[in-house]
Every structure is written in structure tokens, then in C-alpha cells.
Coordinates of C-alpha atoms in Angstrom, one line a residue:
Chain A
M30 CA -62.2 -8.2 44.4
K31 CA -65.8 -8.7 43.2
I32 CA -66.4 -12.2 41.8
S33 CA -69.4 -13.4 39.8
F34 CA -70.2 -17.0 38.9
I35 CA -72.5 -17.9 35.9
G36 CA -73.8 -21.5 35.5
L37 CA -74.8 -23.6 38.5
G38 CA -75.0 -27.1 36.9
I39 CA -73.5 -30.4 38.1
M40 CA -70.0 -28.9 37.8
G41 CA -70.7 -25.2 38.5
L42 CA -72.6 -25.6 41.7
P43 CA -69.9 -27.2 43.8
M44 CA -67.2 -25.0 42.2
A45 CA -69.2 -21.8 43.1
K46 CA -69.6 -23.2 46.6
H47 CA -65.9 -23.5 47.0
L48 CA -65.5 -19.8 46.0
F49 CA -68.2 -18.9 48.5
E50 CA -66.6 -20.8 51.3
A51 CA -63.3 -19.1 50.6
G52 CA -65.1 -15.7 51.0
Y53 CA -64.7 -14.8 47.3
L54 CA -68.2 -14.9 45.8
S55 CA -70.3 -11.8 45.2
K56 CA -72.9 -12.6 42.6
V57 CA -74.3 -15.7 40.9
Y58 CA -76.5 -16.2 37.8
N59 CA -78.2 -19.3 36.6
R60 CA -80.8 -19.8 33.8
T61 CA -82.9 -22.0 36.1
K62 CA -83.4 -19.7 39.1
S63 CA -84.3 -22.4 41.6
K64 CA -80.7 -23.5 41.7
T65 CA -79.6 -20.1 43.1
K66 CA -81.6 -20.5 46.3
I67 CA -78.9 -21.9 48.5
F68 CA -76.7 -18.9 47.6
E69 CA -79.5 -16.4 48.3
E70 CA -79.9 -17.8 51.8
K71 CA -76.2 -17.2 52.3
G72 CA -76.4 -13.6 51.3
V73 CA -74.9 -13.9 47.8
Q74 CA -76.5 -11.5 45.3
I75 CA -78.7 -13.2 42.7
S76 CA -78.5 -11.7 39.2
D77 CA -81.4 -11.7 36.7
S78 CA -79.1 -11.9 33.6
P79 CA -75.4 -12.5 32.7
K80 CA -75.3 -8.7 32.1
E81 CA -76.3 -8.0 35.7
A82 CA -73.8 -10.6 37.0
A83 CA -71.0 -8.9 35.0
Q84 CA -71.8 -5.4 36.2
G85 CA -69.2 -4.2 38.7
A86 CA -67.4 -7.6 38.7
D87 CA -63.6 -7.9 38.5
I88 CA -63.8 -11.5 37.5
I89 CA -66.7 -13.4 35.9
F90 CA -66.5 -17.2 35.9
I91 CA -68.7 -19.1 33.4
I92 CA -69.3 -22.8 33.2
V93 CA -72.2 -23.8 30.9
S94 CA -72.7 -26.7 28.4
D95 CA -71.3 -25.9 25.0
S96 CA -70.1 -23.3 22.5
A97 CA -73.5 -21.9 21.7
D98 CA -74.3 -21.5 25.4
V99 CA -71.1 -19.6 26.1
K100 CA -71.8 -17.4 23.0
E101 CA -75.3 -16.7 24.3
V102 CA -74.2 -15.9 27.8
V103 CA -71.4 -13.6 26.7
L104 CA -72.5 -12.1 23.4
G105 CA -76.3 -12.5 23.6
S106 CA -78.9 -10.0 24.6
E107 CA -78.5 -9.2 28.3
G108 CA -75.1 -10.9 28.0
V109 CA -71.8 -10.4 29.9
L110 CA -70.5 -8.2 27.1
E111 CA -73.3 -5.6 27.9
G112 CA -72.4 -5.5 31.6
A113 CA -68.6 -6.1 31.9
R114 CA -66.4 -3.1 32.7
P115 CA -63.0 -2.5 31.0
G116 CA -60.2 -4.2 32.9
S117 CA -62.4 -7.1 34.1
I118 CA -61.7 -10.7 33.2
V119 CA -64.0 -13.4 31.9
V120 CA -63.0 -16.9 32.8
D121 CA -64.8 -19.5 30.7
M122 CA -64.5 -22.9 32.3
S123 CA -66.9 -24.7 29.9
S124 CA -65.6 -27.3 27.6
I125 CA -66.2 -25.9 24.1
N126 CA -64.6 -25.4 20.7
P127 CA -61.5 -23.4 21.4
E128 CA -61.9 -21.6 18.1
V129 CA -65.2 -20.2 19.4
S130 CA -63.4 -19.1 22.6
K131 CA -60.9 -17.1 20.5
K132 CA -63.7 -15.4 18.7
I133 CA -65.6 -14.5 21.9
G134 CA -62.2 -13.2 23.3
Q135 CA -61.8 -10.9 20.3
E136 CA -65.3 -9.4 20.9
L137 CA -64.5 -8.8 24.6
A138 CA -61.1 -7.4 23.8
K139 CA -62.8 -4.5 21.9
L140 CA -64.1 -3.4 25.2
D141 CA -60.8 -4.0 27.0
V142 CA -62.2 -7.1 28.8
E143 CA -59.8 -10.0 29.0
M144 CA -60.9 -13.5 28.4
I145 CA -59.4 -16.7 29.7
D146 CA -60.4 -20.3 28.8
A147 CA -60.0 -22.7 31.7
P148 CA -61.9 -26.0 31.1
V149 CA -61.6 -28.7 33.7
S150 CA -61.1 -32.4 34.0
G151 CA -62.1 -34.6 37.0
G152 CA -65.8 -34.8 36.8
E153 CA -68.5 -34.0 39.4
Q154 CA -66.4 -35.7 42.2
G155 CA -63.4 -33.6 41.3
A156 CA -65.6 -30.5 41.5
I157 CA -67.0 -31.5 44.8
N158 CA -63.5 -32.3 46.3
A159 CA -61.9 -29.2 44.7
E160 CA -59.5 -31.6 42.9
L161 CA -60.1 -30.5 39.4
A162 CA -57.3 -30.4 36.8
I163 CA -57.7 -26.9 35.3
M164 CA -56.2 -26.3 31.8
V165 CA -55.7 -22.6 31.3
G166 CA -55.3 -20.4 28.2
G167 CA -54.9 -16.6 28.3
A168 CA -52.6 -13.6 28.8
P169 CA -50.1 -14.2 31.6
S170 CA -51.1 -11.2 33.6
A171 CA -54.7 -12.1 33.6
V172 CA -54.0 -15.7 34.4
A173 CA -51.8 -14.6 37.4
Q174 CA -54.8 -12.5 38.6
V175 CA -57.3 -15.4 38.5
R176 CA -54.9 -18.2 39.7
P177 CA -55.7 -17.8 43.4
Y178 CA -59.4 -18.3 42.7
L179 CA -58.8 -21.3 40.4
E180 CA -56.7 -22.8 43.2
V181 CA -59.8 -22.8 45.4
M182 CA -61.5 -25.1 42.8
G183 CA -58.7 -27.3 41.5
K184 CA -55.6 -29.1 42.6
S185 CA -53.6 -28.7 39.4
I186 CA -53.7 -25.4 37.4
T187 CA -51.7 -25.6 34.2
H188 CA -51.2 -22.5 32.0
L189 CA -50.7 -23.7 28.5
G190 CA -50.5 -20.6 26.4
P191 CA -52.8 -17.9 24.9
L192 CA -56.6 -18.0 24.9
G193 CA -57.8 -21.3 23.4
S194 CA -54.9 -23.3 24.7
G195 CA -56.9 -24.5 27.7
G196 CA -59.6 -25.7 25.3
Y197 CA -57.1 -27.5 23.1
A198 CA -55.6 -29.3 26.0
K199 CA -59.0 -30.4 27.2
L200 CA -59.8 -31.7 23.7
A201 CA -56.5 -33.5 23.5
N202 CA -57.4 -35.1 26.9
Q203 CA -60.8 -36.1 25.6
V204 CA -59.6 -37.5 22.3
I205 CA -57.1 -39.7 24.3
V206 CA -59.7 -40.9 26.8
G207 CA -62.5 -41.5 24.3
I208 CA -60.3 -43.5 21.8
E209 CA -58.8 -45.4 24.8
L210 CA -62.2 -46.4 26.0
Q211 CA -63.0 -47.9 22.5
A212 CA -59.6 -49.7 22.6
V213 CA -60.5 -51.3 25.9
A214 CA -64.0 -52.1 24.6
E215 CA -62.6 -53.9 21.6
A216 CA -59.9 -55.7 23.5
F217 CA -62.3 -56.9 26.2
H218 CA -64.9 -57.9 23.6
L219 CA -62.3 -60.1 21.9
A220 CA -61.2 -61.5 25.2
N221 CA -64.8 -62.2 26.3
H222 CA -65.5 -64.2 23.2
A223 CA -62.3 -66.2 23.9
G224 CA -63.6 -67.1 27.3
L225 CA -61.2 -65.0 29.3
D226 CA -61.9 -63.9 32.9
F227 CA -61.8 -60.1 33.0
E228 CA -60.2 -59.9 36.5
K229 CA -57.4 -62.2 35.4
L230 CA -56.9 -60.3 32.1
Y231 CA -56.7 -57.0 34.1
E232 CA -54.1 -58.5 36.4
A233 CA -52.1 -59.8 33.4
I234 CA -52.0 -56.5 31.5
R235 CA -52.4 -53.7 34.1
Y236 CA -48.7 -53.3 34.9
G237 CA -47.5 -53.4 31.3
L238 CA -47.7 -50.9 28.5
A239 CA -51.5 -51.4 28.3
G240 CA -51.9 -50.0 31.8
S241 CA -53.9 -46.8 32.1
K242 CA -56.2 -44.7 34.3
V243 CA -59.0 -45.6 31.9
L244 CA -58.4 -49.3 32.7
D245 CA -58.0 -48.8 36.4
Q246 CA -61.1 -46.6 36.7
K247 CA -63.4 -48.5 34.4
I248 CA -62.5 -52.2 35.0
D249 CA -65.2 -52.5 37.7
N250 CA -67.8 -51.4 35.1
L251 CA -66.5 -53.9 32.6
I252 CA -66.6 -56.7 35.2
S253 CA -70.0 -55.9 36.5
G254 CA -71.6 -54.9 33.2
S255 CA -73.0 -51.8 34.9
F256 CA -72.4 -48.4 33.3
E257 CA -73.8 -45.7 35.5
P258 CA -72.3 -42.3 34.8
G259 CA -69.7 -41.0 35.6
F260 CA -69.3 -39.1 32.4
A261 CA -72.0 -39.7 29.9
I262 CA -71.5 -40.9 26.3
D263 CA -73.5 -37.9 25.1
L264 CA -71.1 -35.5 26.8
H265 CA -68.1 -37.3 25.2
L266 CA -69.9 -37.0 21.9
K267 CA -70.1 -33.2 22.4
D268 CA -66.4 -33.1 23.0
M269 CA -65.6 -35.1 19.9
K270 CA -67.8 -32.8 17.8
N271 CA -65.8 -29.9 19.2
A272 CA -62.5 -31.7 18.5
I273 CA -63.6 -32.3 14.9
L274 CA -64.8 -28.7 14.5
A275 CA -61.5 -27.4 15.8
A276 CA -59.5 -29.9 13.6
K277 CA -61.4 -28.8 10.5
E278 CA -60.6 -25.1 11.1
Q279 CA -56.9 -26.1 11.1
N280 CA -57.3 -28.5 8.1
L281 CA -56.4 -31.5 10.1
H282 CA -57.7 -35.0 9.5
L283 CA -57.9 -37.1 12.7
P284 CA -59.2 -40.4 11.5
F285 CA -59.9 -42.2 14.8
T286 CA -61.3 -39.1 16.4
Q287 CA -63.7 -38.8 13.4
E288 CA -64.6 -42.4 13.6
L289 CA -65.2 -42.1 17.4
K290 CA -67.5 -39.2 16.8
A291 CA -69.6 -41.2 14.3
L292 CA -69.6 -44.2 16.7
L293 CA -70.7 -42.1 19.7
Q294 CA -73.4 -40.6 17.5
K295 CA -74.6 -44.0 16.7
M296 CA -74.6 -45.0 20.4
S297 CA -76.5 -41.9 21.3
E298 CA -79.1 -42.6 18.6
S299 CA -79.4 -46.2 19.8
G300 CA -80.2 -45.2 23.4
Y301 CA -76.8 -45.5 25.0
G302 CA -76.3 -41.7 25.4
D303 CA -77.0 -41.6 29.1
L304 CA -74.5 -44.4 30.0
D305 CA -71.1 -43.8 31.3
H306 CA -68.6 -43.5 28.4
S307 CA -67.2 -46.9 29.4
G308 CA -70.5 -48.2 28.1
M309 CA -68.8 -48.3 24.7
Y310 CA -68.1 -51.9 25.8
K311 CA -71.8 -52.6 26.3
F312 CA -72.5 -51.2 22.8
I313 CA -70.0 -53.4 21.0
R314 CA -71.1 -56.4 23.0
E315 CA -74.7 -55.9 22.1
N316 CA -74.3 -54.6 18.5
A317 CA -71.1 -56.1 16.9
Chain B
M19 CA -35.7 -82.2 34.0
K20 CA -34.4 -81.8 30.5
I21 CA -35.2 -78.4 28.9
S22 CA -34.8 -77.3 25.3
F23 CA -35.1 -73.8 23.9
I24 CA -35.9 -73.1 20.2
G25 CA -35.5 -69.5 18.8
L26 CA -32.6 -67.3 19.9
G27 CA -33.8 -64.0 18.5
I28 CA -33.9 -60.6 20.2
M29 CA -36.3 -62.0 22.9
G30 CA -35.3 -65.7 22.9
L31 CA -31.6 -65.2 23.4
P32 CA -31.8 -63.4 26.8
M33 CA -34.6 -65.6 27.9
A34 CA -32.6 -68.8 27.2
K35 CA -29.6 -67.2 29.0
H36 CA -31.7 -66.9 32.1
L37 CA -32.6 -70.6 31.9
F38 CA -29.0 -71.5 31.4
E39 CA -27.8 -69.3 34.4
A40 CA -30.4 -71.0 36.6
G41 CA -29.0 -74.4 35.5
Y42 CA -32.0 -75.5 33.6
L43 CA -30.9 -75.5 29.9
S44 CA -30.0 -78.7 28.1
K45 CA -30.3 -78.0 24.4
V46 CA -30.9 -75.1 22.0
Y47 CA -31.9 -74.8 18.4
N48 CA -31.8 -71.7 16.2
R49 CA -32.3 -71.5 12.4
T50 CA -29.2 -69.2 12.1
K51 CA -26.6 -71.4 13.7
S52 CA -24.1 -68.6 14.6
K53 CA -26.4 -67.5 17.4
T54 CA -25.9 -70.8 19.2
K55 CA -22.1 -70.3 19.6
I56 CA -22.3 -68.6 23.1
F57 CA -24.2 -71.7 24.4
E58 CA -21.9 -74.2 22.7
E59 CA -19.0 -72.6 24.6
K60 CA -20.9 -73.1 27.8
G61 CA -21.5 -76.8 27.1
V62 CA -25.1 -76.6 26.1
Q63 CA -26.0 -79.2 23.4
I64 CA -26.7 -77.6 20.0
S65 CA -29.4 -79.3 17.9
D66 CA -29.5 -79.4 14.1
S67 CA -33.3 -79.4 14.0
P68 CA -36.4 -78.7 16.1
K69 CA -36.9 -82.5 16.1
E70 CA -33.5 -83.1 17.6
A71 CA -34.1 -80.3 20.2
A72 CA -37.3 -82.1 21.2
Q73 CA -35.8 -85.5 21.5
G74 CA -35.5 -86.6 25.1
A75 CA -36.7 -83.2 26.4
D76 CA -39.3 -82.8 29.2
I77 CA -40.1 -79.2 28.3
I78 CA -39.5 -77.5 24.9
F79 CA -39.7 -73.7 24.9
I80 CA -40.3 -72.0 21.5
I81 CA -40.1 -68.3 20.7
V82 CA -40.2 -67.4 17.0
S83 CA -41.8 -64.7 14.9
D84 CA -45.3 -65.6 13.8
S85 CA -48.0 -68.3 13.3
A86 CA -46.3 -69.8 10.2
D87 CA -43.0 -70.1 12.0
V88 CA -44.4 -71.9 14.9
K89 CA -46.3 -74.2 12.6
E90 CA -43.1 -75.0 10.7
V91 CA -41.0 -75.5 13.9
V92 CA -43.6 -77.8 15.4
L93 CA -45.4 -79.5 12.5
G94 CA -42.9 -79.1 9.7
S95 CA -40.4 -81.7 8.5
E96 CA -37.8 -82.3 11.2
G97 CA -40.2 -80.5 13.5
V98 CA -40.8 -80.8 17.2
L99 CA -43.7 -83.2 16.6
E100 CA -41.3 -85.8 15.1
G101 CA -39.0 -85.7 18.2
A102 CA -41.2 -85.0 21.2
R103 CA -41.9 -87.9 23.6
P104 CA -45.3 -88.6 25.1
G105 CA -45.7 -86.7 28.4
S106 CA -43.5 -83.8 27.4
I107 CA -44.7 -80.2 27.2
V108 CA -44.3 -77.6 24.4
V109 CA -44.4 -74.0 25.6
D110 CA -44.8 -71.6 22.8
M111 CA -43.9 -68.1 23.9
S112 CA -44.3 -66.5 20.4
S113 CA -47.0 -63.9 19.8
I114 CA -49.2 -65.6 17.2
N115 CA -52.9 -66.1 16.3
P116 CA -54.3 -68.1 19.3
E117 CA -56.5 -70.1 17.0
V118 CA -53.4 -71.5 15.3
S119 CA -52.0 -72.3 18.8
K120 CA -55.2 -74.4 19.4
K121 CA -54.8 -76.3 16.2
I122 CA -51.1 -77.1 16.8
G123 CA -52.1 -78.2 20.3
Q124 CA -54.6 -80.6 18.8
E125 CA -51.9 -82.2 16.7
L126 CA -49.5 -82.5 19.7
A127 CA -52.3 -83.9 21.8
K128 CA -52.6 -86.9 19.4
L129 CA -49.1 -87.9 20.6
D130 CA -49.9 -87.1 24.2
V131 CA -47.7 -84.0 24.1
E132 CA -49.2 -81.1 26.1
M133 CA -49.1 -77.6 24.6
I134 CA -49.1 -74.3 26.5
D135 CA -49.1 -70.8 24.9
A136 CA -47.2 -68.2 26.9
P137 CA -46.6 -65.0 25.0
V138 CA -44.8 -62.2 26.7
S139 CA -45.0 -58.5 27.1
G140 CA -42.1 -56.2 28.1
G141 CA -39.9 -56.1 25.1
E142 CA -36.2 -56.7 24.8
Q143 CA -35.4 -54.9 28.0
G144 CA -38.0 -56.9 29.9
A145 CA -36.4 -60.1 28.5
I146 CA -32.9 -59.0 29.5
N147 CA -34.0 -58.0 33.0
A148 CA -36.2 -61.1 33.4
E149 CA -39.1 -58.8 34.0
L150 CA -41.5 -60.0 31.4
A151 CA -45.2 -60.3 31.9
I152 CA -46.0 -63.8 30.8
M153 CA -49.6 -64.6 29.8
V154 CA -50.3 -68.3 30.0
G155 CA -52.9 -70.6 28.5
G156 CA -53.0 -74.4 29.0
A157 CA -54.0 -77.3 31.3
P158 CA -53.5 -76.5 35.0
S159 CA -51.2 -79.5 35.6
A160 CA -48.9 -78.6 32.7
V161 CA -48.8 -74.9 33.7
A162 CA -47.9 -75.9 37.2
Q163 CA -44.9 -77.9 35.9
V164 CA -43.5 -75.1 33.7
R165 CA -44.2 -72.3 36.1
P166 CA -40.8 -72.5 37.9
Y167 CA -39.0 -72.1 34.6
L168 CA -41.3 -69.2 33.5
E169 CA -40.5 -67.5 36.8
V170 CA -36.8 -67.4 35.8
M171 CA -37.7 -65.3 32.7
G172 CA -40.6 -63.1 33.9
K173 CA -41.8 -61.2 36.9
S174 CA -45.5 -61.8 36.5
I175 CA -46.9 -65.1 35.3
T176 CA -50.7 -65.1 34.8
H177 CA -52.6 -68.3 34.0
L178 CA -55.7 -67.1 32.1
G179 CA -57.3 -70.4 31.0
P180 CA -56.9 -73.2 28.5
L181 CA -54.5 -73.2 25.5
G182 CA -55.0 -70.0 23.4
S183 CA -55.9 -67.9 26.5
G184 CA -52.4 -66.6 26.7
G185 CA -52.5 -65.5 23.1
Y186 CA -55.8 -63.8 23.5
A187 CA -54.6 -61.9 26.5
K188 CA -51.6 -60.8 24.5
L189 CA -53.8 -59.7 21.6
A190 CA -56.1 -57.7 24.0
N191 CA -52.9 -56.1 25.3
Q192 CA -51.7 -55.1 21.9
V193 CA -55.1 -53.9 20.7
I194 CA -55.2 -51.5 23.7
V195 CA -51.6 -50.3 23.3
G196 CA -51.9 -49.8 19.5
I197 CA -55.1 -47.9 19.5
E198 CA -53.9 -45.8 22.5
L199 CA -50.8 -44.9 20.5
Q200 CA -53.0 -43.6 17.7
A201 CA -55.2 -41.8 20.2
V202 CA -52.1 -40.0 21.6
A203 CA -50.8 -39.3 18.1
E204 CA -54.1 -37.6 17.1
A205 CA -54.4 -35.6 20.3
F206 CA -50.8 -34.4 20.1
H207 CA -51.2 -33.6 16.4
L208 CA -54.2 -31.4 17.2
A209 CA -52.4 -29.8 20.2
N210 CA -49.3 -29.2 18.0
H211 CA -51.2 -27.3 15.5
A212 CA -52.8 -25.2 18.2
G213 CA -49.3 -24.2 19.3
L214 CA -49.3 -26.2 22.6
D215 CA -46.0 -27.1 24.3
F216 CA -45.9 -30.9 24.7
E217 CA -44.3 -30.9 28.1
K218 CA -47.0 -28.6 29.5
L219 CA -49.7 -30.6 27.9
Y220 CA -48.3 -33.8 29.4
E221 CA -48.2 -32.1 32.8
A222 CA -51.8 -30.9 32.4
I223 CA -53.2 -34.4 31.5
R224 CA -51.0 -37.1 33.0
Y225 CA -52.7 -37.3 36.4
G226 CA -56.2 -37.4 35.0
L227 CA -58.2 -40.0 33.1
A228 CA -55.9 -39.6 30.1
G229 CA -52.9 -40.8 32.1
S230 CA -51.4 -44.0 30.9
K231 CA -48.2 -46.1 30.6
V232 CA -48.2 -45.3 26.8
L233 CA -48.1 -41.6 27.6
D234 CA -45.5 -41.9 30.3
Q235 CA -43.2 -44.2 28.2
K236 CA -43.6 -42.4 24.9
I237 CA -43.8 -38.7 25.8
D238 CA -40.0 -38.3 25.3
N239 CA -40.3 -39.6 21.8
L240 CA -43.1 -37.2 21.1
I241 CA -41.1 -34.2 22.5
S242 CA -37.9 -35.1 20.8
G243 CA -39.5 -36.3 17.5
S244 CA -37.2 -39.3 17.6
F245 CA -38.7 -42.8 17.2
E246 CA -36.0 -45.4 17.6
P247 CA -37.5 -48.8 18.5
G248 CA -38.5 -50.0 21.1
F249 CA -41.2 -52.1 19.5
A250 CA -41.4 -51.6 15.7
I251 CA -44.5 -50.6 13.8
D252 CA -44.1 -53.7 11.6
L253 CA -44.3 -55.9 14.7
H254 CA -47.4 -54.1 15.9
L255 CA -48.9 -54.6 12.4
K256 CA -48.2 -58.4 12.8
D257 CA -50.1 -58.4 16.1
M258 CA -53.1 -56.5 14.6
K259 CA -53.2 -58.9 11.7
N260 CA -53.4 -61.8 14.2
A261 CA -56.1 -59.9 16.2
I262 CA -58.2 -59.5 13.1
L263 CA -57.7 -63.1 12.1
A264 CA -58.7 -64.3 15.6
A265 CA -61.7 -61.9 15.6
K266 CA -62.9 -63.2 12.2
E267 CA -62.8 -66.8 13.4
Q268 CA -65.2 -65.7 16.1
N269 CA -67.3 -63.5 13.8
L270 CA -66.4 -60.4 15.7
H271 CA -66.2 -56.9 14.2
L272 CA -63.6 -54.7 15.9
P273 CA -63.8 -51.5 14.0
F274 CA -60.9 -49.5 15.5
T275 CA -58.6 -52.6 15.5
Q276 CA -59.4 -53.2 11.8
E277 CA -58.8 -49.5 11.1
L278 CA -55.5 -49.6 13.0
K279 CA -54.4 -52.7 11.0
A280 CA -55.0 -50.8 7.8
L281 CA -53.3 -47.7 9.0
L282 CA -50.2 -49.6 10.2
Q283 CA -50.1 -51.4 6.8
K284 CA -50.0 -48.0 5.2
M285 CA -47.3 -46.8 7.5
S286 CA -45.3 -49.9 6.8
E287 CA -45.7 -49.4 3.0
S288 CA -44.7 -45.7 3.4
G289 CA -41.4 -46.6 5.0
Y290 CA -42.3 -46.2 8.7
G291 CA -42.2 -49.9 9.6
D292 CA -38.9 -49.8 11.4
L293 CA -39.8 -46.9 13.6
D294 CA -41.0 -47.4 17.2
H295 CA -44.8 -47.8 17.3
S296 CA -45.0 -44.3 18.9
G297 CA -43.9 -43.2 15.4
M298 CA -47.6 -43.2 14.6
Y299 CA -47.4 -39.6 15.6
K300 CA -44.6 -38.9 13.1
F301 CA -46.8 -40.5 10.4
I302 CA -49.9 -38.4 11.1
R303 CA -47.7 -35.2 11.4
E304 CA -46.1 -35.9 8.0
N305 CA -49.1 -37.3 6.1
A306 CA -52.4 -35.8 7.4

């Protein structure tokens, strides 16, 4: 089985390393070539284009930033589409608009290349520890073929349906997390003005219906007032833009998601974009 | 120690029973007298007014619906204020605007009567099982005196600060829960239109940052489409009204809380008020 990996960013680099360590990695491509060095030293073939990475590969993993980047990598000049052989499988692990995934999948299908979307949750630490939650959409036979390789990178692999289903699950995840963070921000803002101690408040509510992973993982940031990422506000903004784009294509109105997108946009424009997304609390504290 | 209990509603009745079973209950008062019958049979004194319930009592527990009801019970004609003796303690366990609690406390303080606010979380089932989370605000010495009796009704008793602090903790709790429910509603609405299976989606996201008690406790409602309360939308609306009233008194703008209040109002006016608050999903599915 020949496996290629495209995109060696914060997430992609540790993920590709896991594939390499398991003995699965044949070729890598990254736009910034310096990042490929550690693989070159290990004898992995370095490609000059996505096309070259796709040539001769059975499975082509991709993890880049957003819809436009995936489009460029797959459909652009010197893209995957130009190199992939019939019967191969493209696995896009980027977090993008799932409607774009479907359209790219249609182009690949014309050449008998399968496409799977498999965005991840768990952040850089999850990628480093091979503990990602991977949300998978695609044809069952193709998903079965790639599952052993996904298991090298993640700890839970959930097949949700056809191509695009992985992306929708990821968007649902991000909608919940983002709106929850704003809920916590407003609740703690109110409590702060009422003079409440955040540790006591956390103790009072954590075991009840207000208890959540968001609260458990972000309470230290709220207490310390320090919002190092983590997962940046600008990245969450990207996800909310994709959620709204996807919702619009289905004629759905998601009022709080829409509002969150606008709010994150404002935060980004006000210089909060590099903060951890729990920095929504800092924004309301300093601006409301 | 003479203990009186005012308000034998869905929450108050099982709470008063726990006090009775522990041997602590002297007198009860309820506006609708038929509800006092089970205590009359057990030899508990039935009062004809809050004033009468307060007379001779060391601690007077109150749990009624909203700010106006507490005001009426304490400050109204034949109210607690007319009967309470100096040195006694009023413990209001209703969920109301904490700024109103402070004002009532000031009136009682003139007669040397202490006031504590101690709203609860955990619902009817929590009250029946004596597993309520009780959020307490008041003077430390008064809180120390009532703690043994609160422990008969709840499993976690958190003292958060002076009078009003309990109410603010409860509001913070309800802001988080309410906005989270809308987050889940929008995420699942989007996922539903994308054809995702709710059980698979839940499996894919429950262990990540989107995991929460709200998701764990309400997923069955989302899957079945059945929204029996539980905790009704109209009650959550009441809490959001109090959150906005309290925020306004502190000149705070809480945009999602404000939005949620308006949305719950719309749900209530459209006939969804009696549904469990997870019925926010039903509303968006049927109206967006």
C-alpha cells in the first residue's frame, strides 16, 4: 500500500509522523518545503507538487487550512486530480465546508478516484498523542480500506455516512463548542460583576446540568485571565463561516451560529484573533 | 430549633418532606391549602399566613415561583416580616432576581432578621432524592446555622458570598444551560438536514470538547423527538428574564442571553412553553 501525505502544518506534521512510524508513509508534500526535511532524512520521498504526491499512491491524505486550499491542492494546476490513478482514495482531513467536499468528490469520481472527508477534533495535543476523534464521511468500502491508517492517528473513528458527513459532524461539534464558550463567557461576566469567586462558582455548577468539557478545560483560563491557544479565535471564526455557508446551501437559519460568526469576526478585527477561543470571556469583559 | 417551610410546590413539597423525616419541621404554609394535608396528618402545624408561619420560628424556608411571589410572601400583608422575631433567619430557596433578594434582605435586616438566598439546581428528581445542588449567599454565621438543614435537602451546598451570591450562581448556571441547549439545537438541526444519524453524531462528539451534561441528558429527547419536561421552557424564560434584569442593574450587556430570552419568549408565545427546555430543538426544526 503506497501512502502519500499532503500538508505538514501544526496538525499534519505529527499525524504524518505517526503514519511514518507505523511504516506506512511513502511520500509527503508541503507548500513550504523546509517542513519536509525531517521526512527526507528518514528516506521518505519528497514531492514537488500535490500531483507528484498523488502519482502511484493508493491513499492520499490531505490536511490543509480551508475549503479554498483543498480545492487548490486537489483541483488546481499540478493538483492531486492530475496525478491520482483510478481506484485510489483521497482522504481530506481538513475542516472545510462539507458542500465543497462533495463538489470535489464529484470531480474525483469522474476519474474513478474515491473521496473521503475525515476532519478531526482534539487539537495539536490530540494529533501528537494520536488521540484525535476522527469524523468520517464516504463510501463504506473506501472507509474500510483507510480505517487502519486512521487508527494510527486517532483514538475514535466514527463513520457517519456518505462524503460530507464527516464535515457536518465537525461543524456540529464546532457550533456547540463555540456557542458554549460564549455562554460561559456571559455567565462568568455576570458572576464577576456580582463579586463571585470563579473557583467557588465552578464547584457550585460543575456537577449539574451546566457541567461540560468546555467548562472543565477552560476554567483555568477564566480564573487566570490568560488565554494562550489552544485553538485560536480566528480558527473558530473559519469554522463558523463554513457552518453558515453550509447552512445557507440548505436554506437553514441558525441564529446563534450566525451571531457567533459576527461576534468572532468583531473579536478578530479588534485584535483578539490569536487568543484561545476561551478568550471570548476576555472580549466581553473588556468590551461590554 | 423551630423550623417553618413556606411553599409546597413541585420542589418545595419533597424538600419539606425531607426536613420532616429528619425531625426538623414545625410549621408549613402554602397558598393552596389542600397541599398541606399530608403534613397535617403527621402532626405538623398548618399556618394560615406567612406571618403565622414565621411567628416563633428560628429558621423560615421559602420556595415559591418568582421575585414578585417572594416579595409578597415576605413583605406583603400577613407576610413573614410581620411575624419574624429578631435573630431568626429567612432562607429563600426560590430562583429569583438576586437584586430583589438584596432589597428584601435590607428590609428584614431592619428588624434584625437575617436573610440567605439559596436557590437550587437538580429539578424535581433532585428534590425527591435530596440530591439538589444548593447555591448559597449570606452572612457566614447565618449560613453555618442553616447548613445542617440544607444538607438534609441537597448533596452539594456551596457558599458563594453575601446575600445575592446564591442567586447569581444560579443565574450563571441557567445562562450556560440555556445557551448550550440552543447550541445543541442548532448543531443537530444542521446535522439533521445533512442526513446524519443522531446516535452516531453523539458518539462522534461526546468525548471531545463538545461533550456536556446537556448533551448526555438530552440526547434521548433529540433522538426520540419527545420533549416531556423535565424543566419547562417557560421556567427557563423566567430565569433568563431575571438574568437580564440583574445584568441591567449592573449595566452589563449579555448579547446571547438577551437573544435567548427573546427566543424563549417567542417559543412560549408559539405554544412551546410547556415543553422541556430541550424542546428548543423542536422549535428550530419546525420554525426555521
